[in-house]
């Protein structure tokens, strides 16, 4: 395969790991946009501490720039967006504006955009902005990313031993077609091959929205609870330390029964609201759709992971709230509530979580701490 130019926007934790993966594939020349951390990365590089990829000191991509405008000097096969989707702060077309306006659109064809973003409906604004350019049907790859990574300092990234990504083509207004066109398959295979060659684990699916909906299961319940309580799910599932051990948080013996009989059932009811909405959207009760077993499996897998004393990663929504950064409330909770209203499905528990998290967002954006 020939080497292709790839633009990656957002050199945070997720962006750094995937820029590294793409560069390691030797199939991509990666231009990375480092916005808030450009100066330190340009001077010292990124320091990657990964259990999977090892320690990489002072790593840099093929080309480092400080803005999308600076990067808009050549055509790209793929533009990978790893910034968080927070449309009430800035919409995706605004982030990518130099690629969606003249003189770029007069000189270069539109690339395939790859959105490594949590949430639902994150593709919509970008789709409409590309559509009005009259360069054919927009090509957008949507994804579900499972990765354990945090930005420890502005140029220091920690990464666990896994990164898994599911990719599929975005089809505007269509979440039920489950077959690829030849063009869709070629695009997904090409990009997936890059990621696999770089060491990542890739799954290509014929319909991505149901996978994103299933990923949102976890965030709706556990990211919300963690952010509202200021504690990771370990507080609900990890047993107290034994003699000679020291860690926190954990579930106290005095409240263990209360949590088991009250908190966990509420989590289950929240996830059941998601299943009810999924059925209204047309997702069947099977592995290719939205299995009802996802309720129990989401809770059991989370409990198993967070019982481990070695598990220290925090949900990104909680981490953002603790650092006074905007949270992904609209694309996760808000979008689910809007979808439910459109489908006539009652989701009172999710509406409550949305209302409470909207206040946290308000305090952050209003400068109140």
Short mmCIF file of C-alpha atoms in Angstrom, two decimals:
data_model
loop_
_atom_site.label_atom_id
_atom_site.label_comp_id
_atom_site.label_asym_id
_atom_site.label_seq_id
_atom_site.Cartn_x
_atom_site.Cartn_y
_atom_site.Cartn_z
CA UNK A 1 0.00 0.00 0.00
CA UNK A 2 1.27 3.51 -0.78
CA UNK A 3 1.96 5.88 2.07
CA UNK A 4 -0.87 8.38 2.55
CA UNK A 5 -1.08 11.77 4.19
CA UNK A 6 -3.20 11.73 7.34
CA UNK A 7 -4.12 14.77 9.41
CA UNK A 8 -4.86 14.15 13.09
CA UNK A 9 -6.49 16.98 15.04
CA UNK A 10 -6.05 16.95 18.81
CA UNK A 11 -2.80 15.72 20.36
CA UNK A 12 -4.18 14.79 23.76
CA UNK A 13 -4.08 11.31 25.24
CA UNK A 14 -6.21 9.48 22.65
CA UNK A 15 -4.81 11.57 19.81
CA UNK A 16 -1.21 10.85 20.78
CA UNK A 17 -1.72 7.08 20.93
CA UNK A 18 -3.50 6.93 17.59
CA UNK A 19 -1.00 9.29 15.95
CA UNK A 20 1.71 6.94 17.17
CA UNK A 21 -0.17 3.88 15.87
CA UNK A 22 -0.72 5.44 12.45
CA UNK A 23 2.89 6.54 12.19
CA UNK A 24 4.14 3.10 13.23
CA UNK A 25 2.11 1.53 10.42
CA UNK A 26 4.55 3.07 7.90
CA UNK A 27 1.45 3.55 5.74
CA UNK A 28 0.75 7.10 6.92
CA UNK A 29 2.58 10.41 7.04
CA UNK A 30 0.94 11.92 10.09
CA UNK A 31 0.51 15.66 10.41
CA UNK A 32 -0.72 16.33 13.94
CA UNK A 33 -2.40 19.49 15.17
CA UNK A 34 -1.35 20.20 18.75
CA UNK A 35 -3.36 23.16 19.89
CA UNK A 36 -2.95 24.04 23.57
CA UNK A 37 0.22 21.96 23.99
CA UNK A 38 2.01 22.85 20.75
CA UNK A 39 4.91 24.76 22.34
CA UNK A 40 5.94 22.03 24.76
CA UNK A 41 5.47 19.21 22.24
CA UNK A 42 7.40 21.11 19.60
CA UNK A 43 10.25 21.71 22.04
CA UNK A 44 10.36 18.38 23.87
CA UNK A 45 8.14 15.92 22.00
CA UNK A 46 5.54 13.63 23.55
CA UNK A 47 6.60 11.22 26.25
CA UNK A 48 4.54 8.03 25.94
CA UNK A 49 4.37 5.56 28.84
CA UNK A 50 2.57 2.54 27.43
CA UNK A 51 2.33 -1.02 28.71
CA UNK A 52 1.61 -2.07 25.12
CA UNK A 53 3.94 0.11 23.03
CA UNK A 54 6.66 0.69 25.60
CA UNK A 55 8.26 3.95 26.65
CA UNK A 56 8.72 6.43 23.82
CA UNK A 57 10.70 9.49 24.82
CA UNK A 58 10.36 12.77 22.94
CA UNK A 59 8.22 11.20 20.20
CA UNK A 60 6.96 13.40 17.39
CA UNK A 61 4.78 12.71 14.36
CA UNK A 62 5.98 13.24 10.78
CA UNK A 63 4.86 16.87 11.03
CA UNK A 64 3.64 18.95 13.96
CA UNK A 65 1.54 22.11 13.50
CA UNK A 66 -0.28 24.45 15.85
CA UNK A 67 -3.55 24.85 13.94
CA UNK A 68 -5.77 23.30 11.31
CA UNK A 69 -5.18 26.40 9.19
CA UNK A 70 -1.44 25.72 9.20
CA UNK A 71 -2.10 22.12 8.17
CA UNK A 72 -4.37 23.12 5.27
CA UNK A 73 -1.54 23.26 2.76
CA UNK A 74 -1.96 19.84 1.12
CA UNK A 75 -4.56 17.17 0.39
CA UNK A 76 -5.17 14.41 2.93
CA UNK A 77 -6.57 10.94 2.47
CA UNK A 78 -7.91 10.97 6.02
CA UNK A 79 -8.57 13.60 8.66
CA UNK A 80 -8.80 12.05 12.12
CA UNK A 81 -10.54 14.12 14.80
CA UNK A 82 -9.78 13.12 18.40
CA UNK A 83 -11.01 16.22 20.22
CA UNK A 84 -14.00 15.78 22.50
CA UNK A 85 -17.39 16.58 20.99
CA UNK A 86 -18.80 19.50 22.99
CA UNK A 87 -21.09 21.30 20.53
CA UNK A 88 -22.32 23.87 23.05
CA UNK A 89 -18.71 25.13 23.20
CA UNK A 90 -17.57 24.61 19.60
CA UNK A 91 -19.07 22.60 16.76
CA UNK A 92 -16.97 20.25 14.66
CA UNK A 93 -17.26 22.29 11.42
CA UNK A 94 -15.78 25.26 13.28
CA UNK A 95 -12.82 23.14 14.44
CA UNK A 96 -12.22 21.99 10.85
CA UNK A 97 -13.24 25.25 9.15
CA UNK A 98 -10.01 25.73 7.12
CA UNK A 99 -10.64 22.39 5.40
CA UNK A 100 -14.30 23.21 4.68
CA UNK A 101 -13.85 26.64 3.13
CA UNK A 102 -11.94 28.44 0.41
CA UNK A 103 -9.17 28.34 -0.70
CA UNK A 104 -8.79 24.72 0.49
CA UNK A 105 -12.03 23.47 -1.07
CA UNK A 106 -11.08 24.97 -4.43
CA UNK A 107 -7.64 23.35 -4.45
CA UNK A 108 -8.15 19.95 -2.84
CA UNK A 109 -10.81 17.22 -2.73
CA UNK A 110 -12.54 16.52 0.54
CA UNK A 111 -10.85 13.76 2.56
CA UNK A 112 -12.50 10.95 4.46
CA UNK A 113 -13.11 12.20 7.98
CA UNK A 114 -12.63 9.83 10.93
CA UNK A 115 -14.31 10.83 14.20
CA UNK A 116 -12.73 9.26 17.28
CA UNK A 117 -15.33 10.79 19.57
CA UNK A 118 -17.72 9.60 22.25
CA UNK A 119 -21.42 10.21 21.96
CA UNK A 120 -24.27 10.08 19.48
CA UNK A 121 -25.01 12.42 16.60
CA UNK A 122 -21.43 13.71 16.56
CA UNK A 123 -21.27 13.32 12.77
CA UNK A 124 -24.36 15.36 11.89
CA UNK A 125 -22.98 18.93 11.76
CA UNK A 126 -19.91 17.85 9.82
CA UNK A 127 -22.02 15.91 7.32
CA UNK A 128 -24.14 18.97 6.49
CA UNK A 129 -21.08 21.21 6.19
CA UNK A 130 -19.45 18.84 3.68
CA UNK A 131 -22.70 18.27 1.79
CA UNK A 132 -23.11 21.93 0.86
CA UNK A 133 -19.68 21.89 -0.83
CA UNK A 134 -21.19 19.81 -3.66
CA UNK A 135 -18.22 17.44 -3.81
CA UNK A 136 -20.29 14.29 -3.64
CA UNK A 137 -21.61 12.32 -0.69
CA UNK A 138 -19.59 13.11 2.46
CA UNK A 139 -17.28 10.29 3.56
CA UNK A 140 -17.26 9.99 7.36
CA UNK A 141 -15.98 7.04 9.37
CA UNK A 142 -17.54 6.84 12.81
CA UNK A 143 -15.94 4.85 15.58
CA UNK A 144 -16.23 3.23 18.96
CA UNK A 145 -12.95 3.46 20.86
CA UNK A 146 -12.00 1.45 23.93
CA UNK A 147 -8.70 2.65 25.33
CA UNK A 148 -7.09 3.26 28.69
CA UNK A 149 -5.08 6.45 28.39
CA UNK A 150 -4.67 9.72 30.27
CA UNK A 151 -2.75 12.94 29.69
CA UNK A 152 -0.56 13.15 32.79
CA UNK A 153 1.16 16.38 31.75
CA UNK A 154 0.85 18.52 28.64
CA UNK A 155 3.33 16.26 26.84
CA UNK A 156 3.19 13.08 28.92
CA UNK A 157 0.70 10.32 28.08
CA UNK A 158 0.09 7.13 30.03
CA UNK A 159 -1.44 4.13 28.25
CA UNK A 160 -2.47 0.71 29.50
CA UNK A 161 -2.12 -2.54 27.58
CA UNK A 162 -5.10 -2.18 25.23
CA UNK A 163 -6.62 -0.08 22.47
CA UNK A 164 -9.58 -1.42 20.52
CA UNK A 165 -11.50 0.40 17.84
CA UNK A 166 -14.67 -0.44 15.91
CA UNK A 167 -15.15 1.45 12.65
CA UNK A 168 -18.07 1.89 10.26
CA UNK A 169 -19.37 4.39 7.72
CA UNK A 170 -21.75 7.11 8.81
CA UNK A 171 -24.99 7.06 6.81
CA UNK A 172 -27.01 10.19 7.44
CA UNK A 173 -30.56 9.41 8.57
CA UNK A 174 -30.01 5.65 8.23
CA UNK A 175 -29.10 3.40 11.16
CA UNK A 176 -30.73 0.21 9.87
CA UNK A 177 -28.80 -0.62 6.66
CA UNK A 178 -26.45 -3.49 7.48
CA UNK A 179 -24.58 -4.02 4.22
CA UNK A 180 -21.55 -2.22 2.79
CA UNK A 181 -21.34 -0.66 -0.63
CA UNK A 182 -18.08 -1.50 -2.44
CA UNK A 183 -16.83 2.06 -1.84
CA UNK A 184 -17.61 1.90 1.88
CA UNK A 185 -15.85 -1.43 2.25
CA UNK A 186 -12.77 -0.16 0.41
CA UNK A 187 -12.52 2.93 2.63
CA UNK A 188 -12.94 0.99 5.86
CA UNK A 189 -10.51 -1.72 4.83
CA UNK A 190 -7.89 0.83 3.81
CA UNK A 191 -8.05 2.78 7.06
CA UNK A 192 -8.42 -0.35 9.18
CA UNK A 193 -5.28 -1.81 7.59
CA UNK A 194 -3.32 1.28 8.66
CA UNK A 195 -4.41 0.88 12.27
CA UNK A 196 -3.74 -2.86 12.34
CA UNK A 197 -0.30 -2.40 10.80
CA UNK A 198 0.45 0.06 13.60
CA UNK A 199 -0.53 -2.47 16.26
CA UNK A 200 -4.13 -1.62 17.13
CA UNK A 201 -7.04 -4.06 17.32
CA UNK A 202 -9.66 -3.18 14.69
CA UNK A 203 -13.20 -4.39 14.01
CA UNK A 204 -15.07 -3.31 10.87
CA UNK A 205 -18.86 -3.33 11.11
CA UNK A 206 -21.56 -2.83 8.51
CA UNK A 207 -23.60 -0.48 10.76
CA UNK A 208 -21.82 1.63 13.36
CA UNK A 209 -24.62 3.55 15.10
CA UNK A 210 -25.87 0.58 17.12
CA UNK A 211 -22.31 0.01 18.33
CA UNK A 212 -22.05 3.65 19.37
CA UNK A 213 -25.41 3.35 21.09
CA UNK A 214 -24.16 0.31 23.02
CA UNK A 215 -20.96 2.17 24.02
CA UNK A 216 -23.13 5.02 25.25
CA UNK A 217 -24.71 2.51 27.68
CA UNK A 218 -21.63 2.69 29.87
CA UNK A 219 -21.23 6.43 29.69
CA UNK A 220 -24.90 7.20 30.40
CA UNK A 221 -24.81 5.17 33.59
CA UNK A 222 -21.27 5.02 34.95
CA UNK A 223 -19.71 8.25 33.64
CA UNK A 224 -22.76 10.12 34.94
CA UNK A 225 -22.69 8.49 38.37
CA UNK A 226 -18.94 9.01 38.67
CA UNK A 227 -19.10 12.67 37.70
CA UNK A 228 -22.03 13.43 39.99
CA UNK A 229 -20.49 11.63 42.98
CA UNK A 230 -16.89 12.64 42.34
CA UNK A 231 -15.71 9.06 42.51
CA UNK A 232 -14.93 6.28 40.06
CA UNK A 233 -17.01 3.06 39.93
CA UNK A 234 -14.45 1.46 42.25
CA UNK A 235 -16.42 3.07 45.08
CA UNK A 236 -19.36 0.82 44.23
CA UNK A 237 -17.57 -2.46 43.61
CA UNK A 238 -14.06 -2.70 45.10
CA UNK A 239 -13.85 -4.57 48.41
CA UNK A 240 -12.00 -3.03 51.35
CA UNK A 241 -8.22 -3.51 51.37
CA UNK A 242 -6.89 -6.57 53.12
CA UNK A 243 -4.12 -6.47 55.67
CA UNK A 244 -1.01 -5.09 54.02
CA UNK A 245 -2.98 -3.43 51.20
CA UNK A 246 -3.69 0.25 50.82
CA UNK A 247 -6.02 1.77 48.24
CA UNK A 248 -9.12 3.90 47.85
CA UNK A 249 -11.94 4.28 47.13
CA UNK A 250 -13.69 1.07 48.06
CA UNK A 251 -17.11 0.01 49.23
CA UNK A 252 -17.36 0.37 52.99
CA UNK A 253 -18.85 -2.58 54.94
CA UNK A 254 -21.34 -0.20 56.56
CA UNK A 255 -22.88 0.80 53.21
CA UNK A 256 -22.23 -2.29 51.08
CA UNK A 257 -25.78 -3.62 51.47
CA UNK A 258 -27.31 -0.20 50.80
CA UNK A 259 -25.34 0.17 47.59
CA UNK A 260 -26.18 -3.37 46.49
CA UNK A 261 -29.91 -2.98 47.15
CA UNK A 262 -30.38 0.62 46.05
CA UNK A 263 -27.60 1.98 43.84
CA UNK A 264 -26.99 -1.00 41.58
CA UNK A 265 -30.72 -1.50 40.84
CA UNK A 266 -30.95 2.17 39.78
CA UNK A 267 -28.01 1.65 37.42
CA UNK A 268 -29.79 -1.39 36.00
CA UNK A 269 -33.01 0.63 35.53
CA UNK A 270 -31.08 3.36 33.70
CA UNK A 271 -29.61 0.79 31.33
CA UNK A 272 -33.04 -0.74 30.83
CA UNK A 273 -34.30 2.67 29.69
CA UNK A 274 -31.53 2.57 27.07
CA UNK A 275 -32.69 -0.88 25.91
CA UNK A 276 -36.28 0.36 25.59
CA UNK A 277 -35.09 3.29 23.48
CA UNK A 278 -32.97 0.96 21.37
CA UNK A 279 -35.99 -1.21 20.60
CA UNK A 280 -37.93 1.87 19.50
CA UNK A 281 -35.05 2.74 17.18
CA UNK A 282 -35.35 -0.68 15.55
CA UNK A 283 -32.40 -2.50 17.11
CA UNK A 284 -33.22 -6.21 17.47
CA UNK A 285 -32.61 -8.21 20.64
CA UNK A 286 -29.57 -10.07 19.30
CA UNK A 287 -25.81 -9.70 18.99
CA UNK A 288 -26.15 -7.85 15.68
CA UNK A 289 -28.59 -5.40 17.24
CA UNK A 290 -28.89 -4.52 20.91
CA UNK A 291 -29.03 -7.61 23.14
CA UNK A 292 -31.00 -7.28 26.38
CA UNK A 293 -28.12 -9.10 28.07
CA UNK A 294 -26.10 -5.90 27.65
CA UNK A 295 -27.71 -4.54 30.83
CA UNK A 296 -26.30 -7.24 33.10
CA UNK A 297 -23.07 -7.66 31.18
CA UNK A 298 -22.31 -3.93 31.36
CA UNK A 299 -22.72 -3.98 35.14
CA UNK A 300 -20.87 -7.27 35.68
CA UNK A 301 -17.91 -6.34 33.47
CA UNK A 302 -17.63 -2.94 35.13
CA UNK A 303 -17.76 -4.52 38.56
CA UNK A 304 -15.08 -7.06 37.64
CA UNK A 305 -12.76 -4.39 36.25
CA UNK A 306 -13.17 -2.04 39.19
CA UNK A 307 -12.70 -4.69 41.87
CA UNK A 308 -9.06 -4.90 40.80
CA UNK A 309 -6.86 -2.87 43.18
CA UNK A 310 -4.51 -2.13 40.28
CA UNK A 311 -7.22 -0.33 38.32
CA UNK A 312 -6.69 3.41 38.69
CA UNK A 313 -8.04 4.93 35.44
CA UNK A 314 -10.84 7.46 35.92
CA UNK A 315 -13.80 8.01 33.58
CA UNK A 316 -12.87 10.89 31.28
CA UNK A 317 -16.04 12.81 32.14
CA UNK A 318 -15.12 12.74 35.84
CA UNK A 319 -11.54 13.75 35.05
CA UNK A 320 -12.74 16.69 32.96
CA UNK A 321 -15.11 17.84 35.70
CA UNK A 322 -12.35 17.63 38.30
CA UNK A 323 -10.07 19.71 36.08
CA UNK A 324 -12.72 22.36 35.43
CA UNK A 325 -13.09 21.38 31.77
CA UNK A 326 -16.36 21.10 29.81
CA UNK A 327 -17.89 17.61 29.81
CA UNK A 328 -19.51 15.61 27.00
CA UNK A 329 -23.00 15.98 28.40
CA UNK A 330 -24.86 16.95 25.21
CA UNK A 331 -23.58 14.20 22.90
CA UNK A 332 -24.08 11.51 25.53
CA UNK A 333 -27.01 12.41 27.80
CA UNK A 334 -28.62 15.21 25.82
CA UNK A 335 -28.71 13.30 22.56
CA UNK A 336 -30.26 10.24 24.25
CA UNK A 337 -32.98 12.42 25.82
CA UNK A 338 -33.73 14.08 22.49
CA UNK A 339 -33.88 10.73 20.69
CA UNK A 340 -36.24 9.40 23.36
CA UNK A 341 -38.58 12.37 23.00
CA UNK A 342 -38.61 11.97 19.22
CA UNK A 343 -39.48 8.27 19.57
CA UNK A 344 -42.03 8.82 22.37
CA UNK A 345 -40.04 6.78 24.91
CA UNK A 346 -40.02 7.71 28.60
CA UNK A 347 -36.53 7.87 30.11
CA UNK A 348 -37.09 9.69 33.45
CA UNK A 349 -33.89 8.48 35.12
CA UNK A 350 -31.72 9.51 32.18
CA UNK A 351 -33.52 12.86 32.04
CA UNK A 352 -32.62 13.38 35.71
CA UNK A 353 -28.95 12.60 35.08
CA UNK A 354 -28.97 14.98 32.12
CA UNK A 355 -30.53 17.78 34.18
CA UNK A 356 -27.94 17.40 36.96
CA UNK A 357 -24.96 17.16 34.61
CA UNK A 358 -26.22 20.22 32.72
CA UNK A 359 -25.77 22.19 35.97
CA UNK A 360 -22.17 20.94 36.28
CA UNK A 361 -21.59 22.05 32.69
CA UNK A 362 -23.18 25.40 33.47
CA UNK A 363 -20.88 25.93 36.46
CA UNK A 364 -17.82 25.09 34.38
CA UNK A 365 -18.74 27.30 31.42
CA UNK A 366 -19.82 30.11 33.74
CA UNK A 367 -16.55 30.02 35.63
CA UNK A 368 -18.08 28.90 38.92
CA UNK A 369 -16.04 26.43 40.96
#
